[in-house]
Every structure is written in structure tokens, then in C-alpha cells.
mmCIF file of C-alpha atoms in Angstrom:
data_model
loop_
_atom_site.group_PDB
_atom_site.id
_atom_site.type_symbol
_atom_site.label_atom_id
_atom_site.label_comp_id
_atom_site.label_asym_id
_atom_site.label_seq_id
_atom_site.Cartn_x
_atom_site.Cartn_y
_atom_site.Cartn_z
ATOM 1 C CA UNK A 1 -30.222 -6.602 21.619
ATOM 2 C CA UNK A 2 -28.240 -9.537 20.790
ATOM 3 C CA UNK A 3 -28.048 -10.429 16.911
ATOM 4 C CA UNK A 4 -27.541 -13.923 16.286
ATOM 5 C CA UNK A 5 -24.339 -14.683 14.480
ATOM 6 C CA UNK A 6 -24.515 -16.616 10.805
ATOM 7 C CA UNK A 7 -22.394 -18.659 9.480
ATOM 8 C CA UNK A 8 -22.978 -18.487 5.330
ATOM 9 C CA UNK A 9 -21.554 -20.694 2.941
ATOM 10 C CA UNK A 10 -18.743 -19.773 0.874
ATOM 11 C CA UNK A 11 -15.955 -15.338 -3.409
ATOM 12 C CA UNK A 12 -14.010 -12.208 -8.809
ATOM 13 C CA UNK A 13 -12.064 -9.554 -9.665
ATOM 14 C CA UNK A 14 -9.782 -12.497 -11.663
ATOM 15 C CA UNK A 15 -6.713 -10.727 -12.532
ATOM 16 C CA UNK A 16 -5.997 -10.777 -16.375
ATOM 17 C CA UNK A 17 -3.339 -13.521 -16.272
ATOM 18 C CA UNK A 18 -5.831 -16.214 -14.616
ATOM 19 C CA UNK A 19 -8.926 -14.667 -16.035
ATOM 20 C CA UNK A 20 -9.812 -18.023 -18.094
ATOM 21 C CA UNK A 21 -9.282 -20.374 -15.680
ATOM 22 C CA UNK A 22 -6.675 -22.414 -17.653
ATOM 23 C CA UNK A 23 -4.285 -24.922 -16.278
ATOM 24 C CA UNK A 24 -1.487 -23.873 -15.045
ATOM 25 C CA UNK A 25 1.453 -23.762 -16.597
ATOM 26 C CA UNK A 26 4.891 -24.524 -14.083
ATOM 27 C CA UNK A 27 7.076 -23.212 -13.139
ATOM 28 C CA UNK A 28 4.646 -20.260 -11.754
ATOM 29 C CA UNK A 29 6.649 -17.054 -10.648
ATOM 30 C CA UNK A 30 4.275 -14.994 -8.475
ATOM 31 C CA UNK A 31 5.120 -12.265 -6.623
ATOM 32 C CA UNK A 32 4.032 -12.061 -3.437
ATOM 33 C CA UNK A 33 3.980 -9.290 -0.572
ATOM 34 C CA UNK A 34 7.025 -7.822 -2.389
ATOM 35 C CA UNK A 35 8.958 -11.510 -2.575
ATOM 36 C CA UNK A 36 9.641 -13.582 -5.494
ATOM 37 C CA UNK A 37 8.331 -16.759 -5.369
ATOM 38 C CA UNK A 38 8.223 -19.863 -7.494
ATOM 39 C CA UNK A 39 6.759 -23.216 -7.994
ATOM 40 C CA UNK A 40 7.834 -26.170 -10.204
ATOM 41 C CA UNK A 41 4.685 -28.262 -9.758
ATOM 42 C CA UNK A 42 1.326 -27.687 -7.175
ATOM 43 C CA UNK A 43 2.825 -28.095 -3.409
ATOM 44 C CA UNK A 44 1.691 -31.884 -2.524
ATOM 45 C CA UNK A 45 1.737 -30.603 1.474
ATOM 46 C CA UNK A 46 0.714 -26.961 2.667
ATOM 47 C CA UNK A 47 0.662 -26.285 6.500
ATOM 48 C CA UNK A 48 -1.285 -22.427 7.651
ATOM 49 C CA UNK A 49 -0.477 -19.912 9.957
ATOM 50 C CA UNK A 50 -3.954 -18.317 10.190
ATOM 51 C CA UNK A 51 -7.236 -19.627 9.832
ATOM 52 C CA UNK A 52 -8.138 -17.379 6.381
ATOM 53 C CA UNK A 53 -5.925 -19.337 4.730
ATOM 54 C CA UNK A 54 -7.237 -22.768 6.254
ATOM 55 C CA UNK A 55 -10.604 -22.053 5.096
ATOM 56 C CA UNK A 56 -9.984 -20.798 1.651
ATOM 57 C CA UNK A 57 -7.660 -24.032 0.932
ATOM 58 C CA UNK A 58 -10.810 -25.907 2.148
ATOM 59 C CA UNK A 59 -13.368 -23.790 -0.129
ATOM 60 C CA UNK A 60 -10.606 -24.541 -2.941
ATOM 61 C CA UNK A 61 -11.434 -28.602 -2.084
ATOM 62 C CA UNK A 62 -7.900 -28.646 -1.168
ATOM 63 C CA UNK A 63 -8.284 -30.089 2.254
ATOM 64 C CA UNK A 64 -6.201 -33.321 1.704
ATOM 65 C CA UNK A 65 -2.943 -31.006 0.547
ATOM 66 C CA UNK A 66 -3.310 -29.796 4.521
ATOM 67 C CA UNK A 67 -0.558 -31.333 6.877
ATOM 68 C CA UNK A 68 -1.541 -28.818 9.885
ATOM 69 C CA UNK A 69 -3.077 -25.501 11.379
ATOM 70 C CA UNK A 70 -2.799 -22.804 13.389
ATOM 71 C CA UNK A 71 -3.886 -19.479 14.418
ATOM 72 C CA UNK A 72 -7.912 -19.772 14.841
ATOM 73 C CA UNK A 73 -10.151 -16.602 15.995
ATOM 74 C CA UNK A 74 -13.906 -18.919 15.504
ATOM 75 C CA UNK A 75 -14.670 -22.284 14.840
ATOM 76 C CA UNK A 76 -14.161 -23.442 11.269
ATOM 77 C CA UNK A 77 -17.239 -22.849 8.815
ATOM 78 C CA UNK A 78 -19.475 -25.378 9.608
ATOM 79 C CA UNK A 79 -19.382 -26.961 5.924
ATOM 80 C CA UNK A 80 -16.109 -28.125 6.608
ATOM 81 C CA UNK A 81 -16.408 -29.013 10.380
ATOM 82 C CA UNK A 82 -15.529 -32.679 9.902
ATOM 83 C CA UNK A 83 -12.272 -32.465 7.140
ATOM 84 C CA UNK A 84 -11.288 -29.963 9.703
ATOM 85 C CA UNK A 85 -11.144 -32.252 12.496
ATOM 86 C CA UNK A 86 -8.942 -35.020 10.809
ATOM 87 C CA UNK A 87 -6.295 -31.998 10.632
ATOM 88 C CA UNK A 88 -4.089 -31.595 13.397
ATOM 89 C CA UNK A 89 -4.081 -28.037 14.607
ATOM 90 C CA UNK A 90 -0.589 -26.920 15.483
ATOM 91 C CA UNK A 91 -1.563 -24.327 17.870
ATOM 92 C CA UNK A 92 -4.676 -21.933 18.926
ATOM 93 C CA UNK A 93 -2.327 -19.234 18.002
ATOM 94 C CA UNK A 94 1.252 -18.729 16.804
ATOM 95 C CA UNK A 95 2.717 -22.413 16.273
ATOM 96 C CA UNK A 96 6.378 -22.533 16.792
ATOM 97 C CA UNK A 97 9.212 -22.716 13.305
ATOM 98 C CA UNK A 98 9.715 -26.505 14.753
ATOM 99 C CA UNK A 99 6.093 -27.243 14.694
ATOM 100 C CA UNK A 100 5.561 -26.007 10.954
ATOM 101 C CA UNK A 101 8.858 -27.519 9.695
ATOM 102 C CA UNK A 102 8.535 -30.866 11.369
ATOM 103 C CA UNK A 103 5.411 -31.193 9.184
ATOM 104 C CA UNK A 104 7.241 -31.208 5.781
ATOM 105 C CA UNK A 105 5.281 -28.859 4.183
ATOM 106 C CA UNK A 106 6.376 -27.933 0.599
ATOM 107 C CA UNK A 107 4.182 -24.451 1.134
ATOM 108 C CA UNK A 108 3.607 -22.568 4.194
ATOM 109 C CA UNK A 109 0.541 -20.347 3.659
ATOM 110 C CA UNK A 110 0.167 -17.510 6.285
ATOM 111 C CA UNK A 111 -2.506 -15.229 7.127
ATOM 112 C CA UNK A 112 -0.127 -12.116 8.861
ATOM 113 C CA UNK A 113 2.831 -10.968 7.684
ATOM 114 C CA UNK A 114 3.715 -10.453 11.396
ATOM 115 C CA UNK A 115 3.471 -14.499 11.857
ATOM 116 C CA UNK A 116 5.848 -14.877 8.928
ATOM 117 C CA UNK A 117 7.317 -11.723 7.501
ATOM 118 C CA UNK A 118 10.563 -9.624 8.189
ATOM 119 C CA UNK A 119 9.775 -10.331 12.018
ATOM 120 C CA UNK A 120 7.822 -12.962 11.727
ATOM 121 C CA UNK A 121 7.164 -14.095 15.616
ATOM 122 C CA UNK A 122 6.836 -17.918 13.741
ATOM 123 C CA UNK A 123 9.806 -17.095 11.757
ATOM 124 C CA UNK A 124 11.185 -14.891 8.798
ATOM 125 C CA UNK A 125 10.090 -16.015 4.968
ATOM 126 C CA UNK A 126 14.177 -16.584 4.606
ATOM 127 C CA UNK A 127 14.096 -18.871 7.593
ATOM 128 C CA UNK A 128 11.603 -21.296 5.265
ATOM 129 C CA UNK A 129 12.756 -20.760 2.347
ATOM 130 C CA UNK A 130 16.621 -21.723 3.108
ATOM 131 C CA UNK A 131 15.196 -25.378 4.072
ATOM 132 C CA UNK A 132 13.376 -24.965 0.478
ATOM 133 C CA UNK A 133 9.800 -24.719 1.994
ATOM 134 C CA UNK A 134 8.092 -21.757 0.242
ATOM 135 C CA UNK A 135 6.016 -19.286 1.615
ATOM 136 C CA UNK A 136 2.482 -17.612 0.629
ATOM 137 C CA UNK A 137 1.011 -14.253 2.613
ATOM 138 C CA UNK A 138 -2.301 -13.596 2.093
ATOM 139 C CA UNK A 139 -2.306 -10.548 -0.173
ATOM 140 C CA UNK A 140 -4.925 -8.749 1.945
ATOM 141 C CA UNK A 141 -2.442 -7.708 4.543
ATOM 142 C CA UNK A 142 0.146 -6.310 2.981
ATOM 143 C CA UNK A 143 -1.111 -4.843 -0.294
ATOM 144 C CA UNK A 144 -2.139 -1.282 0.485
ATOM 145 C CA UNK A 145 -0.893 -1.636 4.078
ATOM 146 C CA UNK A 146 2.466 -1.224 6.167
ATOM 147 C CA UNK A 147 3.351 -4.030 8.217
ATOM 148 C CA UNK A 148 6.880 -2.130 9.288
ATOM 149 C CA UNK A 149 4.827 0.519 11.765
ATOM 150 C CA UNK A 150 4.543 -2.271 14.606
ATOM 151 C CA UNK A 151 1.407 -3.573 16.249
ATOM 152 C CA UNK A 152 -1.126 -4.480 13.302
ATOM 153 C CA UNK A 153 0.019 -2.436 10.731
ATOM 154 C CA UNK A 154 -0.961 0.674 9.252
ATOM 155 C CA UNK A 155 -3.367 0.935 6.305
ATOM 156 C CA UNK A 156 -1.415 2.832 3.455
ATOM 157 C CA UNK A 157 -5.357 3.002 0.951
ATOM 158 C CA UNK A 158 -8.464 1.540 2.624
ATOM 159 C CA UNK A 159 -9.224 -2.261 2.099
ATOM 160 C CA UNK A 160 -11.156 -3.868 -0.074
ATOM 161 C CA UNK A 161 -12.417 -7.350 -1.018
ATOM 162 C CA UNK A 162 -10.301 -7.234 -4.032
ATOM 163 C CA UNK A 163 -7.240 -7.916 -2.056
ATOM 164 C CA UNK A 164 -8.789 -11.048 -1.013
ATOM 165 C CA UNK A 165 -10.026 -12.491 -4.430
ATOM 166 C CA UNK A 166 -6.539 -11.717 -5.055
ATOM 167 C CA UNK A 167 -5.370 -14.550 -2.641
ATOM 168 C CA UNK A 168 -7.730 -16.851 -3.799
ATOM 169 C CA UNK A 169 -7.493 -16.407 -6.832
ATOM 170 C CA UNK A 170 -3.214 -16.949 -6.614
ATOM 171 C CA UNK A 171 -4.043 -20.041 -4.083
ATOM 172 C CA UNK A 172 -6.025 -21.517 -6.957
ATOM 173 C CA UNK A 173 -2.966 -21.379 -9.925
ATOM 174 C CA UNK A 174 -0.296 -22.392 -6.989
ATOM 175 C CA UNK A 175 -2.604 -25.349 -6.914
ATOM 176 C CA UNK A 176 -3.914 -25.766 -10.495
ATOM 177 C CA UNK A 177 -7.400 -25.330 -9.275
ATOM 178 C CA UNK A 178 -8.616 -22.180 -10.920
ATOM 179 C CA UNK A 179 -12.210 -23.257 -11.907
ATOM 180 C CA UNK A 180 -12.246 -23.642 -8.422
ATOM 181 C CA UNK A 181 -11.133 -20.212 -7.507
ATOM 182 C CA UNK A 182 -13.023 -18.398 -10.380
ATOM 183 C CA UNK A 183 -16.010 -20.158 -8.826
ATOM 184 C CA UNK A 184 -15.491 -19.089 -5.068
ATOM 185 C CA UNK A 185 -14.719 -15.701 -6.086
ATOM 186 C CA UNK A 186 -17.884 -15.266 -8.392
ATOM 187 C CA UNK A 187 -19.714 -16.531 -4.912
ATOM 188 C CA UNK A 188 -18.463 -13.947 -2.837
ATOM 189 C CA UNK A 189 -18.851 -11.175 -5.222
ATOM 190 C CA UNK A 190 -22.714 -11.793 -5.791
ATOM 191 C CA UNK A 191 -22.713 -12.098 -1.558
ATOM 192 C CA UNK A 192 -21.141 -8.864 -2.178
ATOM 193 C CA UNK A 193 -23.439 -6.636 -4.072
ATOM 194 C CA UNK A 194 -26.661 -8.655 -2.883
ATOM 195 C CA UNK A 195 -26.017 -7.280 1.097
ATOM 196 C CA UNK A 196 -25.054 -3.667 -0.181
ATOM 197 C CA UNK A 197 -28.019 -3.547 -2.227
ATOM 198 C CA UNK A 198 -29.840 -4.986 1.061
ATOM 199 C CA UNK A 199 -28.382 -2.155 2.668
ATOM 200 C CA UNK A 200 -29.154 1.156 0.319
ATOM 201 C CA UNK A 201 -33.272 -0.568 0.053
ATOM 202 C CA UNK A 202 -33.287 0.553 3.777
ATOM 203 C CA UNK A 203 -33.879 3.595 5.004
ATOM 204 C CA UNK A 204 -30.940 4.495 7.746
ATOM 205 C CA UNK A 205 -29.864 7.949 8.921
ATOM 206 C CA UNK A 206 -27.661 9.854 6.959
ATOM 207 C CA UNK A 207 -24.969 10.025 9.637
ATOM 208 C CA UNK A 208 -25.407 6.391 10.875
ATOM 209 C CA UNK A 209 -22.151 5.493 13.325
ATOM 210 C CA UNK A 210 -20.566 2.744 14.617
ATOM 211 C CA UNK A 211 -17.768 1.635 16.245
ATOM 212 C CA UNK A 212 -15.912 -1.834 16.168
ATOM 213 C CA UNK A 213 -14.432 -3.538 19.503
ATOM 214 C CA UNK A 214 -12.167 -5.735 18.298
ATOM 215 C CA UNK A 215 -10.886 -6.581 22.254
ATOM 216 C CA UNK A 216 -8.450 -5.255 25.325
ATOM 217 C CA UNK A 217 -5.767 -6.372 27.240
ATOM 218 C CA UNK A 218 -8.292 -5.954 30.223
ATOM 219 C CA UNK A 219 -11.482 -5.043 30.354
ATOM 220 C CA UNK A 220 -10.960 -2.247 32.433
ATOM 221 C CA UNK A 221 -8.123 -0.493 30.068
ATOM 222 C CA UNK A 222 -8.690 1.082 26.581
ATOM 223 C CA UNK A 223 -9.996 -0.579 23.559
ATOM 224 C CA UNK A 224 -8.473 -1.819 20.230
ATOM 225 C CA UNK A 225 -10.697 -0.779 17.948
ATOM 226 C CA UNK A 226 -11.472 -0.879 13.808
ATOM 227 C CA UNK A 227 -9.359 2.209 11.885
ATOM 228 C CA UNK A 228 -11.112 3.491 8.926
ATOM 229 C CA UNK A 229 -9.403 1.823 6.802
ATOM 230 C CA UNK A 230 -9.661 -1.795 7.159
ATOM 231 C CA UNK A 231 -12.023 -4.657 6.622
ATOM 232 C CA UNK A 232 -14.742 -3.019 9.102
ATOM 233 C CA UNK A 233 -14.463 0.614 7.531
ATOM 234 C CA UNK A 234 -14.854 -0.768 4.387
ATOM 235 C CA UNK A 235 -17.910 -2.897 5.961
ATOM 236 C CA UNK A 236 -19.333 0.799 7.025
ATOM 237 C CA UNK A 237 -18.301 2.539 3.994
ATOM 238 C CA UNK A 238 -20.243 0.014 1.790
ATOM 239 C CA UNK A 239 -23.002 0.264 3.871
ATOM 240 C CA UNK A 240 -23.970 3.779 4.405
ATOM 241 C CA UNK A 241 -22.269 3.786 8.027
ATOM 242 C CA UNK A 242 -19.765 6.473 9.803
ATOM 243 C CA UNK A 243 -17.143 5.120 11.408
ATOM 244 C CA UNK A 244 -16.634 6.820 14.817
ATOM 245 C CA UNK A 245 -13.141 5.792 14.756
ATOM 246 C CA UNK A 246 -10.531 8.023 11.780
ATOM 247 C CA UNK A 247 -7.280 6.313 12.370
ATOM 248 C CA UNK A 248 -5.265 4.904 9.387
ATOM 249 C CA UNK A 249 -4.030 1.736 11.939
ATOM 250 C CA UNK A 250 -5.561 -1.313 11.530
ATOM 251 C CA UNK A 251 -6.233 -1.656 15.499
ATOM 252 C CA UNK A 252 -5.595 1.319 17.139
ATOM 253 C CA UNK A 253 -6.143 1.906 20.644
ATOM 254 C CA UNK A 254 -8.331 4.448 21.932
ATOM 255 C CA UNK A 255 -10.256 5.492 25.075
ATOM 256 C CA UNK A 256 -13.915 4.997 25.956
ATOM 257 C CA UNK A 257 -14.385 8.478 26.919
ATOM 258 C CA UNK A 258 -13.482 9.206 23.184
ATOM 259 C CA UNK A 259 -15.482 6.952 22.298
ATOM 260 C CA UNK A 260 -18.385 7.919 24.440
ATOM 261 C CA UNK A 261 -18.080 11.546 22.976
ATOM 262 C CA UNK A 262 -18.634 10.185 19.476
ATOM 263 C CA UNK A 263 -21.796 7.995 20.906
ATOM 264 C CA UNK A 264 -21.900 5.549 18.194
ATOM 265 C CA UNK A 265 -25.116 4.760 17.224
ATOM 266 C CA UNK A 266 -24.162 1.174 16.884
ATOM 267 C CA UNK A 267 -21.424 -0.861 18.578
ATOM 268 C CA UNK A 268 -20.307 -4.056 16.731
ATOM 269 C CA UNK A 269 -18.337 -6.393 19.055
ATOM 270 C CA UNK A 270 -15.548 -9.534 18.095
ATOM 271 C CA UNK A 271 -16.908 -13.015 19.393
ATOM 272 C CA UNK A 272 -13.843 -15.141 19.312
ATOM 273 C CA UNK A 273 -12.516 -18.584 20.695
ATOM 274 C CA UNK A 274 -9.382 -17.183 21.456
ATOM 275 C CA UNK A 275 -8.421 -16.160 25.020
ATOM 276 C CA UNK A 276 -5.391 -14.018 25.143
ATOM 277 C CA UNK A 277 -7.031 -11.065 26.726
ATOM 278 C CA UNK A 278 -9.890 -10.943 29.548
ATOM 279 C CA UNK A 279 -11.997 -8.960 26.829
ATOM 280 C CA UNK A 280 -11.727 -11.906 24.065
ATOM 281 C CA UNK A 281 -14.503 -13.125 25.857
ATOM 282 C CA UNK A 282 -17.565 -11.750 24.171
ATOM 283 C CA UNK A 283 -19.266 -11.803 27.941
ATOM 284 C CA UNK A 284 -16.941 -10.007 29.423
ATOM 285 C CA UNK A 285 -17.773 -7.226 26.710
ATOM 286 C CA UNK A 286 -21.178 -6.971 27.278
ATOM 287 C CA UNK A 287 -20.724 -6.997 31.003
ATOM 288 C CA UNK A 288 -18.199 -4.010 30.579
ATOM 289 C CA UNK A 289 -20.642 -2.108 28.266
ATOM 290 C CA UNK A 290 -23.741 -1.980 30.354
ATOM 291 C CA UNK A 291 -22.143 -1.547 33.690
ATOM 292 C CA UNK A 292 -18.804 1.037 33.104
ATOM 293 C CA UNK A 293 -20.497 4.632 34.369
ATOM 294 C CA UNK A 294 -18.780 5.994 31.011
ATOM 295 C CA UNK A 295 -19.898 3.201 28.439
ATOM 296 C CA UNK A 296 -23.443 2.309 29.748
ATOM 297 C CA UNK A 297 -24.802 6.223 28.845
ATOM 298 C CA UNK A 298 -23.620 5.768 25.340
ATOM 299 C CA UNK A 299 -26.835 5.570 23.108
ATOM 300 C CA UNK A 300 -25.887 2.747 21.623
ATOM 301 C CA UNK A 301 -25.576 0.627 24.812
ATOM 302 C CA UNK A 302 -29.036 2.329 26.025
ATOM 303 C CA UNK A 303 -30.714 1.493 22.885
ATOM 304 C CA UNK A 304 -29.718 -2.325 23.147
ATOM 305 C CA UNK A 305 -27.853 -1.594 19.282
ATOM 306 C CA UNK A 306 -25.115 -3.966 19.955
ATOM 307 C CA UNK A 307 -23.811 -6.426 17.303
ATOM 308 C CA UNK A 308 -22.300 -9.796 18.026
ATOM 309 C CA UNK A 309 -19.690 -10.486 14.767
ATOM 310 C CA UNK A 310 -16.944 -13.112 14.547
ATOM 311 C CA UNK A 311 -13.847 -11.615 15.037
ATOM 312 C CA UNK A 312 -12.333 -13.529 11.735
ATOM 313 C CA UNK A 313 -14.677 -12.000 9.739
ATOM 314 C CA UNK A 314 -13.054 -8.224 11.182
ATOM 315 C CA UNK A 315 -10.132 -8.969 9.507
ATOM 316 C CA UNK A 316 -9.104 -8.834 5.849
ATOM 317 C CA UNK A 317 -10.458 -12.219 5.145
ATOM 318 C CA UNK A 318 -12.628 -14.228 3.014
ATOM 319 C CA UNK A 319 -15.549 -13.922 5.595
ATOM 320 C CA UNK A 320 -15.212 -9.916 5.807
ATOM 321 C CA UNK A 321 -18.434 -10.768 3.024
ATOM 322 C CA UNK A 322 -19.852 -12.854 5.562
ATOM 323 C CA UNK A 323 -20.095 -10.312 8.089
ATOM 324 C CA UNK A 324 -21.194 -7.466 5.281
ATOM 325 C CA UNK A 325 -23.784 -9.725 4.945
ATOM 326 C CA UNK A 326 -24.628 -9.937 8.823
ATOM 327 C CA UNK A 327 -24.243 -6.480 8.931
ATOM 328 C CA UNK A 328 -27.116 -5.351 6.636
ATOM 329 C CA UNK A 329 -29.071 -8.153 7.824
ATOM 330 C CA UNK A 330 -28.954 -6.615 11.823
ATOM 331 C CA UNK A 331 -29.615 -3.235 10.457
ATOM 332 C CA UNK A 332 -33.152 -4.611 9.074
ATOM 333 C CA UNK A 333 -33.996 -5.193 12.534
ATOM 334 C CA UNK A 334 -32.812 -2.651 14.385
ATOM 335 C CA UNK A 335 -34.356 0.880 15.628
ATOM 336 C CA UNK A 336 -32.126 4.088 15.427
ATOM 337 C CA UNK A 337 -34.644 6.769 17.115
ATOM 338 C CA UNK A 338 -32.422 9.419 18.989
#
């Protein structure tokens, strides 16, 4: 069974210093992903590296501060389909340093701390900040997770929505929008509570399982797949669901007989734009699933209990709600008879 995907519209844990919503008052010292950082007045031109912090700066009505994008799993939310368009998009994925700089950004907000970080593959926060551009990291990957262990990361304490708020909530006094931010936040946090309160009305099996596929470097090779830790375990844990998978990394990779041995009774699999790997391709997923000898006896796959999800919304991001939310509304509709 194929669940339709849904696009919602757009979140408050508002930490104490920004829990009125006041103006705000400059210079603003934040510190962010364990560097300093500090701004005189609101940055007049911002350019992302990752499309979670493109689409909060939109939800923030910031649109006309944005000089350029980059790094896109989905199309944009459809609310903001045509500011989004008058944007120029850098890149599909990792822009180059030249590309960002030649913008003139004042702010360069980024999504992964592996796009700009310590080894950034756009380029390091020092790199930026020596031509006096500053940088932003979305707090949701790197508080409670190590960036240093290669790959995706490693979750140090699971993930949760918080992290995010966080972000918007920080994006909002860097701007001087923070009735703005309070707003968004409040949004997401009723999305919250209303899908796991969908959730606990049903009546699942105790020992409910799933498994996220994320993608793989060929279809025919191992998976990456959600550790227990990160936005989809935390979509699982809020929702009464095992996670098949028990690995602190973000992505780890591991084999379908593994897999197969855990028989998931639910497989939730990353529609995405993006084409670096065969498996991106959500067809090329399904294809794999119901004809691999190994993957096609899984119950899951037998029982037609596989989830379509956008791929941004499996990653520490404002729309991790938005696929809660899809979440409990597949598991209204689907049967789990073993």
C-alpha cells in the first residue's frame, strides 16, 4: 500500500531569554554549535546551505533577506512555492565557497555541520567568518550529537523537536522577528501533541516495528537506515513504535538480511528529488523491496505496510512534525494482522 504523502502547513519550547518575544536588543552574542557568534544589527542578506533552513527563514516571512539556496531533498512547501522560485538556487546539493561568497551574504545559515563545520565540504565556519560573513548551524545537528565520528554523525542523547524550536526560535532574534518565531513554534508544538494523541487513541500492537530506508549507494548493496536516536526514532518513540534498527549513528548502514531477521512490521521509505544514489529514487525502492528473494518475504513487504515519507522530513528538521503527523495518520489505515 502506497500512503499518499502531505504536505501541512507550518512550530515552543522558547528558551527563557526570548520567552516574551521582545525586540531585540544588538549586538546579540549567541552561541552556536560550540562557536561564538555575534550580530550588530539583523543580517540584510542570508544565503542557506540546506533546505531546513530555507524554509524556516520563509515561515519566519523572511524570504526577501534570501540572496540564494542550496542543498534540497523535496520540493519547497507548497505555501511558499512561488517566493521560492524568484530565489536562485545555488546548487541541488553542496554549492561551492565561491558560489555562497559571491552572493554577499552578511549570514550564511546551514543545515549540516558537515556542509560548514570543522570539515565543512562547502567550507570551514573560519573560512566565512575571516571575509566577515557569519555563520548559523541549525542547532538540531549538533546539540546532543557528534559530528567528529565521520559519515552523518553519531547521536550523543536521542533527538527531539526541542532542538529545532531552538533554531527557530535563535533565527527569529538574529532577525528581530520573534513574534514570528514564538508563533511558528506554538504551531508546531500543537501539530505535535495533536498526532501523538492521534496515535495512543489507536489501538496498535504492543511491539509495533519499523524500519526507516533512508537510501543506498545501489540498490543492490546495503541500506542506510534511521539509528534510534534521531528524528525517525524519536518519530517511533512518540508513537508507540519499535525501531528495528539500535544504532546510536544517525545513518548507519546495515544489511537486509538483518533486517529481514527483525521483519519490521512496517517499512517507511525517503521520497526525495535528489539523485546521488540509484536508490534516491523512491521507484527504484519499491522495485527492490518486492522483487529481492530476501526483502520480498519480509511481512511488511507481504502485507503491502510500506510508507512513502519525504526524506527532509527524516532529518532533524522543522518538518520531522510533518511527518509525525503522516505517520499516525498511515497507521489509521493500515492492518497489522501477523
Amino acid at each position: 500500500m502506497k500512503i499518499a504523502r502531505h504536505f501541512l502547513l507550518p512550530l515552543s519550547l522558547i528558551p527563557a531569554s526570548f520567552a516574551m518575544a521582545s525586540d531585540t536588543e544588538y549586538p546579540l552574542t549567541l552561541t552556536n554549535c560550540g562557536t561564538e557568534i555575534s550580530f550588530s544589527s539583523a543580517p540584510e542578506g542570508v544565503v542557506t546551505v540546506g533546505q531546513s533552513a530555507t524554509e524556516i527563514l520563509y515561515s519566519l516571512g523572511l524570504s526577501d533577506r534570501v540572496l540564494g539556496t542550496s542543498v534540497w531533498f523535496n520540493p519547497v512547501l507548497p505555501e511558499f512555492s512561488e517566493v521560492n522560485a524568484g530565489i536562485e538556487r545555488l546548487a541541488d546539493n553542496d554549492p561551492s565557497f565561491e558560489a555562497v561568497v559571491n552572493r554577499r551574504p552578511q549570514l550564511v545559515a546551514a543545515q549540516y555541520e558537515w556542509h560548514v563545520g570543522p570539515t565543512g565540504s562547502v567550507a570551514s565556519r573560519e573560512q566565512f567568518h575571516e571575509l566577515g560573513i557569519a555563520t548559523y548551524v541549525m542547532p538540531a545537528d549538533c546539540d546532543t550529537k557528534d559530528n567528529s565520528t565521520g559519515g552523518d554523525g553519531t547521536r550523543t542523547a536521542a533527538f527531539s523537536p526541542t532542538h529545532v524550536y531552538k533554531g527557530i526560535t535563535e533565527l527569529a532574534a538574529i532577525f528581530d522577528v520573534q513574534e514570528a518565531g514564538k508563533a511558528l513554534v506554538t504551531d508546531l508544538e500543537a501539530r505535535e501533541a495533536d498526532a501523538i494523541a492521534k496515535a495512543e487513541s489507536l489501538e496498535l500492537p504492543p511491539d509495533l516495528s519499523a524500519v526507516f530506508w533512508f537510501s543506498s549507494p545501489d540498490s543492490s548493496v546495503d541500506p542506510y537506515v534511521a539509528g534510534r536516536l534521531g528524528s525517525p526514532g524519536y518519530m517511533m518513540e512518540k508513537l508507540g513504535i519499535q525501531n528495528v534498527i539500535q544504532s546510536d549513528e544517525e545513518w548507519p548502514i546495515v544489511g537486509w538480511e538483518a533486517i529481514a531477521r527483525s521483519d519490521p512490521d512496517l517499512i517507511v521509505i525517503a521520497r526525495m528529488d535528489r539523485r546521488r544514489f540509484p536508490a534516491d529514487d523512491i521507484e527504484e525502492k519499491l522495485n527492490f523491496l518486492h522483487s529481492d528473494p530476501v526483502t520480498r518475504e519480509m511481512t511488511a513487504v507481504k502485507n503491502g505496510n510500506i510508507i512513502e515519507m519525504d526524506a527532509h522530513a527524516m532529518s532533524a528538521t522543522m518538518r520531522t512534525i510533518f511527518g509525525l503527523e503522516m505517520l499516525a495518520d498511515s497507521l489509521t489505515t493500515l492492518s497489522f494482522e501477523r
